[in-house]
Short mmCIF file of C-alpha atoms in Angstrom, two decimals:
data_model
loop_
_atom_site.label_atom_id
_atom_site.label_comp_id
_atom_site.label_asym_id
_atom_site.label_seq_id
_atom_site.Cartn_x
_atom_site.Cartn_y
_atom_site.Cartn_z
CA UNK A 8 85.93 120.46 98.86
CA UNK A 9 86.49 116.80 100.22
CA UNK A 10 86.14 116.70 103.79
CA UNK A 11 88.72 114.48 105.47
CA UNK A 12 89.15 112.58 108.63
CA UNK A 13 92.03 110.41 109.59
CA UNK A 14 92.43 108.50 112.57
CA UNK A 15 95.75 107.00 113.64
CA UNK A 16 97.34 110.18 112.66
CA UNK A 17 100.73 109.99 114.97
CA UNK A 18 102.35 107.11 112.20
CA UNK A 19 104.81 107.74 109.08
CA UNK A 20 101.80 106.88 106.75
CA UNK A 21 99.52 109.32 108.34
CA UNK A 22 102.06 112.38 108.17
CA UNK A 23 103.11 111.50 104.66
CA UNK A 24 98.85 111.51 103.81
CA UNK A 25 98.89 114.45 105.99
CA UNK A 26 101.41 116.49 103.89
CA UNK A 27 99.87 115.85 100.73
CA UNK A 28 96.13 116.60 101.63
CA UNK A 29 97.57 119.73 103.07
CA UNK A 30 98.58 120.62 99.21
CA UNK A 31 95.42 118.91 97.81
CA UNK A 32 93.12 121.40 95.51
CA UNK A 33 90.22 119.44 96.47
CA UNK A 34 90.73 118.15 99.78
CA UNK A 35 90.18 119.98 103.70
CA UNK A 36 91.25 118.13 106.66
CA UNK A 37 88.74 118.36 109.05
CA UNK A 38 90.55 116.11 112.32
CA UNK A 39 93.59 113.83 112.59
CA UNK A 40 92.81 111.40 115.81
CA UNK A 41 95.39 110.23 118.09
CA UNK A 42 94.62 109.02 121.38
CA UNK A 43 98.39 108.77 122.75
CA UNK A 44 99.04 112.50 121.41
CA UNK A 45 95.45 113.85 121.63
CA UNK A 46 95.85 117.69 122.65
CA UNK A 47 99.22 118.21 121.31
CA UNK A 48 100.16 120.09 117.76
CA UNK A 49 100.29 117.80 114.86
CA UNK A 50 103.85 119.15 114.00
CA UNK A 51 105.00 117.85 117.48
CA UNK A 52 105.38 114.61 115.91
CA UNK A 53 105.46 115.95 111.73
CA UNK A 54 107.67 118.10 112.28
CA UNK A 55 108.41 118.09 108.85
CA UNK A 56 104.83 120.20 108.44
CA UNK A 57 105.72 123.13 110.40
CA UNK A 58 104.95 125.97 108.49
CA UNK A 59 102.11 124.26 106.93
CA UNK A 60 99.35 123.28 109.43
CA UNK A 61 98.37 124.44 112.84
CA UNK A 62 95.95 121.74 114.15
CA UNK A 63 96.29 119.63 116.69
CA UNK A 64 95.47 115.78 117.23
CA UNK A 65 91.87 115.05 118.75
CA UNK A 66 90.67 112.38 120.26
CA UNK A 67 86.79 112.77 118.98
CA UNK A 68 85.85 111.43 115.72
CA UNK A 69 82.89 113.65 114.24
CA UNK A 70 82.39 111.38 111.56
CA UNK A 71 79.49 113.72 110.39
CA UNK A 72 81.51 116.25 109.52
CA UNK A 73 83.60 114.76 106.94
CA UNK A 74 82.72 112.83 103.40
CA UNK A 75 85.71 110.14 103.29
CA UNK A 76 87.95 108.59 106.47
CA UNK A 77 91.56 107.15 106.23
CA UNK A 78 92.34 104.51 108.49
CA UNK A 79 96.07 104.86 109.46
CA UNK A 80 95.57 102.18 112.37
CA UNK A 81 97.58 99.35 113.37
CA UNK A 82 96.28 96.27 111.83
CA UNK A 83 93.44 94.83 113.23
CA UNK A 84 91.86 97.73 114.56
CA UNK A 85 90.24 99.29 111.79
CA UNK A 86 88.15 95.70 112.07
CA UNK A 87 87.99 97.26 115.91
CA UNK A 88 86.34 100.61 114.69
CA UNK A 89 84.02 99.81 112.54
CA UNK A 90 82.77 96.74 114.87
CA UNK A 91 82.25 99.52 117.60
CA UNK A 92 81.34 102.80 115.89
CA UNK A 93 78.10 104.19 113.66
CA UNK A 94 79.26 104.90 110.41
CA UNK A 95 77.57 107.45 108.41
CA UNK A 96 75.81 105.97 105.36
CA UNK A 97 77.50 108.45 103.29
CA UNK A 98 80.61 108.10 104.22
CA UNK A 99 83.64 106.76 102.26
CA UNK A 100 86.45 104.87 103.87
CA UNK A 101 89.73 103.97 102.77
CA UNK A 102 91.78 101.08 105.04
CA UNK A 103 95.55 101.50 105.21
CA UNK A 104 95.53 98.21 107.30
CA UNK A 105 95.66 94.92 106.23
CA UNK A 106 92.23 94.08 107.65
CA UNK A 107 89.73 94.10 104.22
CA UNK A 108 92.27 93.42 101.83
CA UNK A 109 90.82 89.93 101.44
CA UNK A 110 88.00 88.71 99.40
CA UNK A 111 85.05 88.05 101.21
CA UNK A 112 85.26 90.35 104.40
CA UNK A 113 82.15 92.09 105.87
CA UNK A 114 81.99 95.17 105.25
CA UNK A 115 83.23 94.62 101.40
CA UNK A 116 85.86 96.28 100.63
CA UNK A 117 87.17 97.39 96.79
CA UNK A 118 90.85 96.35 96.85
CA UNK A 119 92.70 99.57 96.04
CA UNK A 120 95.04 98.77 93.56
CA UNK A 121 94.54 101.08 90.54
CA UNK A 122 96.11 99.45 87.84
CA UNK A 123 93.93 96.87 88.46
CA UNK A 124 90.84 98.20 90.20
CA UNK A 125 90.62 101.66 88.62
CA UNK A 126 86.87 101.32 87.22
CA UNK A 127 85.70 99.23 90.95
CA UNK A 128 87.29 101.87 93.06
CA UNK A 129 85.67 104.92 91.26
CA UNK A 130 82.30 102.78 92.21
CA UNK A 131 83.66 102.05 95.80
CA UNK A 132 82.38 103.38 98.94
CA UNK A 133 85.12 101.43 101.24
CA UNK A 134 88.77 100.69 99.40
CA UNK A 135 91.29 98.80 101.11
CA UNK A 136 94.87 100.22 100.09
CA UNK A 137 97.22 97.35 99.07
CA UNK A 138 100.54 96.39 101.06
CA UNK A 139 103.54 98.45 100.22
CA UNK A 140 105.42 94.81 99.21
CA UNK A 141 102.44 93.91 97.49
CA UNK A 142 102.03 96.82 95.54
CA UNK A 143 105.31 96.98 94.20
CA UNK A 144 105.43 92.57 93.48
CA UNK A 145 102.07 92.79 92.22
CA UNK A 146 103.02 95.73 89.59
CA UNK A 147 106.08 93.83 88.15
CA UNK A 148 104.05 90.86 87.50
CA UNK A 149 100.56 91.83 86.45
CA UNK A 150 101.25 91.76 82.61
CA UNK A 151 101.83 88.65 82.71
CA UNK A 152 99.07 87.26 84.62
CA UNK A 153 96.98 89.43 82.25
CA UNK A 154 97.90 87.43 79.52
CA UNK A 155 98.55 84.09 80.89
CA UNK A 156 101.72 84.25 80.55
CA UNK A 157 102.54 83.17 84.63
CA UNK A 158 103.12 79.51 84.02
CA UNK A 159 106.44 78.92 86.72
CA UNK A 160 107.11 79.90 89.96
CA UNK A 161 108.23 83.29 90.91
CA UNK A 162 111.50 83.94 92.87
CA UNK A 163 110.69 87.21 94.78
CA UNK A 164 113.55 89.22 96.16
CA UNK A 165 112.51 93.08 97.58
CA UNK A 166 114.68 95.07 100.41
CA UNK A 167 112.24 98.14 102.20
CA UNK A 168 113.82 101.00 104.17
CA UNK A 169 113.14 101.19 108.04
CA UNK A 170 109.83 103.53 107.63
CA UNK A 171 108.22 100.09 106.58
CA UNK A 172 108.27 98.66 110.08
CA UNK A 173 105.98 102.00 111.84
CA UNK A 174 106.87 104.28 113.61
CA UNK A 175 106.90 102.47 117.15
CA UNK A 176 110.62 101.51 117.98
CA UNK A 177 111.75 98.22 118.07
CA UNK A 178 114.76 96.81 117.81
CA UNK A 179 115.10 95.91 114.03
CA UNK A 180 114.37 99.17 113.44
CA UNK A 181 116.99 100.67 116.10
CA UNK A 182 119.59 103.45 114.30
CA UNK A 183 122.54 101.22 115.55
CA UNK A 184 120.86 97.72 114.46
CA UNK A 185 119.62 99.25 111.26
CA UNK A 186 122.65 101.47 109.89
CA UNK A 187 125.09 99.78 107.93
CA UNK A 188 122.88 96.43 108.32
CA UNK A 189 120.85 94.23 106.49
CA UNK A 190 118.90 90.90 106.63
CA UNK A 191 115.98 89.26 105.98
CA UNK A 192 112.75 88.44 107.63
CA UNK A 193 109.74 86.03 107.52
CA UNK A 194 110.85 84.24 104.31
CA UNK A 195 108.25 82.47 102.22
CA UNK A 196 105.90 83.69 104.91
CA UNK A 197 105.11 87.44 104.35
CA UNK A 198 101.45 88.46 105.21
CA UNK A 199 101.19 90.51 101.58
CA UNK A 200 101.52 87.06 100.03
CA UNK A 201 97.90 86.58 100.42
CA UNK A 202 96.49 89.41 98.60
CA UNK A 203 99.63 89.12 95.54
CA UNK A 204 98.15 85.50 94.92
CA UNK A 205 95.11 86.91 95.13
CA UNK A 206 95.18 89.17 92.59
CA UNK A 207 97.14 86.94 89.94
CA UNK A 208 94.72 84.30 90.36
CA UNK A 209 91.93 87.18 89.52
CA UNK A 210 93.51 87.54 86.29
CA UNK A 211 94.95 84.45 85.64
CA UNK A 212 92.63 81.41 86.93
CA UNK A 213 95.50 78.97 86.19
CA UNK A 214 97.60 80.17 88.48
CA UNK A 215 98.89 77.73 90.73
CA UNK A 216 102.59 78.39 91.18
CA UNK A 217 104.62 79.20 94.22
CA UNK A 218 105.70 82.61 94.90
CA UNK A 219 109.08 82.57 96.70
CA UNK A 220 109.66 85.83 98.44
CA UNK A 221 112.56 87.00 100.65
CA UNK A 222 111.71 90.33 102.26
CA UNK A 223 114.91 92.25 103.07
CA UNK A 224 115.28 94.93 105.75
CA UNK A 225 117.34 97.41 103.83
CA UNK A 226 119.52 100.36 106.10
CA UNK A 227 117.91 103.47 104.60
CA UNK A 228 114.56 105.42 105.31
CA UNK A 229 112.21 104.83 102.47
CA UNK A 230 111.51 102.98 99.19
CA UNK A 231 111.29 99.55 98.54
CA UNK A 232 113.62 97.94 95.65
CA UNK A 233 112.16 94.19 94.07
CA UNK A 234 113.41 91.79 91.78
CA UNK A 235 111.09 89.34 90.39
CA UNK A 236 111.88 86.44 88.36
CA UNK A 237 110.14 83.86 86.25
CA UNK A 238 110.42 81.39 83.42
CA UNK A 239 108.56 83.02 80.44
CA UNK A 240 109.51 81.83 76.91
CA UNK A 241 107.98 84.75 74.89
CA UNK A 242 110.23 87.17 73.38
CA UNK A 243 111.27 89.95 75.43
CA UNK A 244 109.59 92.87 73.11
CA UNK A 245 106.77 91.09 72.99
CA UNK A 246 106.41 90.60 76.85
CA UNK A 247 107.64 94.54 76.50
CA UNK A 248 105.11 95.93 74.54
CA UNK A 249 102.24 94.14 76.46
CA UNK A 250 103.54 95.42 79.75
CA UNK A 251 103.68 98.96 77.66
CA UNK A 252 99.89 98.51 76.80
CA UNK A 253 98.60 97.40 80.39
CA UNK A 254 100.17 100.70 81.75
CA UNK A 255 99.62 103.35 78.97
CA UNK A 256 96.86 105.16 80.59
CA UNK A 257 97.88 104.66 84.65
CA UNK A 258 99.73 107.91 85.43
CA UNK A 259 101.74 106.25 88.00
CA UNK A 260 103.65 103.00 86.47
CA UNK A 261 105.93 103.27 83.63
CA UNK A 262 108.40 101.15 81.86
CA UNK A 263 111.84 102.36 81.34
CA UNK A 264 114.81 101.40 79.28
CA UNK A 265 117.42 101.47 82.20
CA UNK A 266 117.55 99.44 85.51
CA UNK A 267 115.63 102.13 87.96
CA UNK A 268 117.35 102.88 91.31
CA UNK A 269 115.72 104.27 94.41
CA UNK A 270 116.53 107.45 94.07
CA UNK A 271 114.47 108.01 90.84
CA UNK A 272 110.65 107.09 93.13
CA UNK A 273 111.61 108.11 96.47
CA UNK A 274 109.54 111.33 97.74
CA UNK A 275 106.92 110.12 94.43
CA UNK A 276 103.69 107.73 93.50
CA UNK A 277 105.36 106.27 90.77
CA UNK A 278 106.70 103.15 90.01
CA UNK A 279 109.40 102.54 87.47
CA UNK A 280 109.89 99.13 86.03
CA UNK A 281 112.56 97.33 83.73
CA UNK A 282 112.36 94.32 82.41
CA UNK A 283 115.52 91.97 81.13
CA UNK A 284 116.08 88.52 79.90
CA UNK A 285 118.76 85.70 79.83
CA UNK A 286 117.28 82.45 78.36
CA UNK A 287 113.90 81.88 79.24
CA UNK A 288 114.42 83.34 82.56
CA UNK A 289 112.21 86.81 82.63
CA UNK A 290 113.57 89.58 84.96
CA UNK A 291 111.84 92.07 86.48
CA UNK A 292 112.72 95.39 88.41
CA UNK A 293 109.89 97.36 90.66
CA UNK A 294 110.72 100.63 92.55
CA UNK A 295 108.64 102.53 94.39
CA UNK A 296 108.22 104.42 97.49
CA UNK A 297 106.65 102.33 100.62
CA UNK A 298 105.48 105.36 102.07
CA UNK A 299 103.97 106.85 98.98
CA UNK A 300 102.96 104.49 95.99
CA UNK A 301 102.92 102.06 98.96
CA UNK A 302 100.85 103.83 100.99
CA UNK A 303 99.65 106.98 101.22
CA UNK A 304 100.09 108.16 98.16
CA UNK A 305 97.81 105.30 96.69
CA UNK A 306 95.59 106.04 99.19
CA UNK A 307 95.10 109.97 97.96
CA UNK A 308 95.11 108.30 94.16
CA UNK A 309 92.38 106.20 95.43
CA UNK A 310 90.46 109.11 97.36
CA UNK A 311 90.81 110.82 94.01
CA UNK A 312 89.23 108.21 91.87
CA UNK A 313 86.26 107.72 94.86
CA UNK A 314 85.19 111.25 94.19
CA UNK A 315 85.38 111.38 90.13
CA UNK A 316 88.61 113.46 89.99
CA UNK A 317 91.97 113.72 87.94
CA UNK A 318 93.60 110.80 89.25
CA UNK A 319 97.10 112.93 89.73
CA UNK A 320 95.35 115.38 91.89
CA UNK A 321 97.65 116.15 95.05
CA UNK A 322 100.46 113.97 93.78
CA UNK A 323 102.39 116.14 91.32
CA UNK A 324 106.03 115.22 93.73
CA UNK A 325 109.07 115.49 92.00
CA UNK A 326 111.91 113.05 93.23
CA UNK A 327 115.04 114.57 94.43
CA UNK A 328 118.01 115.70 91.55
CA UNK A 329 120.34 114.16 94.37
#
């Protein structure tokens, strides 16, 4: 069995990885840390787990105990933790933070996106798990960076439900701001912008264009719902069939025939996308769930290539028939 550690265990990401290493075959949580809820049952704040674990949140972190950690922390303080703690040699780390997502950072990190880092992250002893935003953008456009085919700029539209701003109230994410709401922040400006043009530019070296991207605050719970589009003059089954092949093995993405709605990814790791054209202008649709295939569920698919398993391990989750 894995041995698992988490540490900022009180957020919506860390219950979500909580519930599904609960139901892992390979995985045993050994501690969740919280320092503001150290001492009290873990179902005191998941109370969706009752029934289904009876630990409570520590504040100790016997890192020798465990094989692999998941940071769940606010961002900049994984950075924080390892800066101030001995880490085992041995053990394996996976970031939910924005803090190693970059090229270049010390300790390296393996960016954790599998449909582009699958054979890197099975070598990888830290993996930083992508942006839920940049996860879904980056899977509607990959393709075509693959093949060179990302020659204009891209007009980025994607609305996220309230679980993407934490758990920590604020007033965007307020039940009487929220409901029956919506609007946009930081336009042009989003932080995941970094590590999308990142990525593109891996496989694409001519990339130079502008990615224009409105994030939306949407006013339900979870799931984030893009549209991406692009100037791309190759037929559309063409530009079909290659996004077919660059996904045919990941057990995750697929391409569907219909425009996907929420409801299809929600409570899942997958993302669904459709593509459409008019012209030369290239459409793209990417759903997926920001807690899940956004987060933590990525971060289990990641854990599971780490340690040399079936990648679907822990994530057989069925959406809801409503």
């Amino acid at each position: 069995m894995i041995k698992v550690g988490i540490i900022g265990g009180a957020g919506y990401t860390a219950g979500e990885l909580i519930r599904l290493l609960i139901n892992h075959p390979d995985a045993e949580i050994i501690f969740v840390n919280s320092h503001s809820h150290a001492g009290h049952q873990i179902t005191e704040v998941h109370a969706g787990l009752y029934g289904e674990i009876d630990m409570y949140f520590t504040p100790d972190l016997p890192l020798d105990a465990i094989d692999i950690l998941f940071c769940c922390t606010a961002h900049g303080d994984t950075r924080k933790f390892l800066e101030t703690h001995p880490i085992p040699g041995a053990l394996r780390i996976i970031d939910l933070s924005t803090d190693y997502r970059m090229a270049g950072t010390t300790p390296s990190f393996v960016y954790g996106l599998p449909e582009l880092n699958r054979e890197a992250i099975r070598e990888a002893r830290y993996t930083a798990n992508p942006g839920c935003f940049a996860t879904c953008i980056q899977l509607a456009v990959l393709p075509l960076a693959g093949h060179s085919l990302l020659n204009d700029d891209l007009h980025v539209h994607a609305i996220t439900g309230s679980t993407g701003a934490g758990v920590k109230p604020s007033e965007t994410s307020h039940f009487s701001w929220r409901n029956d709401n919506i609007s946009i922040y930081k336009p042009f400006t989003h932080q995941h912008l970094d590590e999308i043009k990142q990525s593109l530019t891996r496989l694409q070296n001519t990339f130079r264009s502008n990615i224009w991207f409105i994030p939306v605050r949407g006013n339900f719970s979870r799931g984030i719902f893009a549209t991406v589009y692009t100037k791309c003059p190759e037929p559309l089954d063409e530009i079909q069939k290659r996004y077919e092949a660059f996904y045919g093995d990941h057990p995750f993405t697929f391409v569907v025939d219909k425009n996907p709605d929420l409801k299809q990814v929600v409570n899942t790791n997958k993302c669904l996308l459709h593509l459409q054209k008019k012209e030369d202008m290239l459409l793209i649709t990417s759903v997926i769930d920001n807690l899940l295939k956004g987060a933590a569920g990525q971060a289990v698919h990641n854990m599971n290539l780490m340690f040399g398993l079936n990648e679907k391990n822990g994530l057989y989750i069925k959406p809801s028939a409503f």
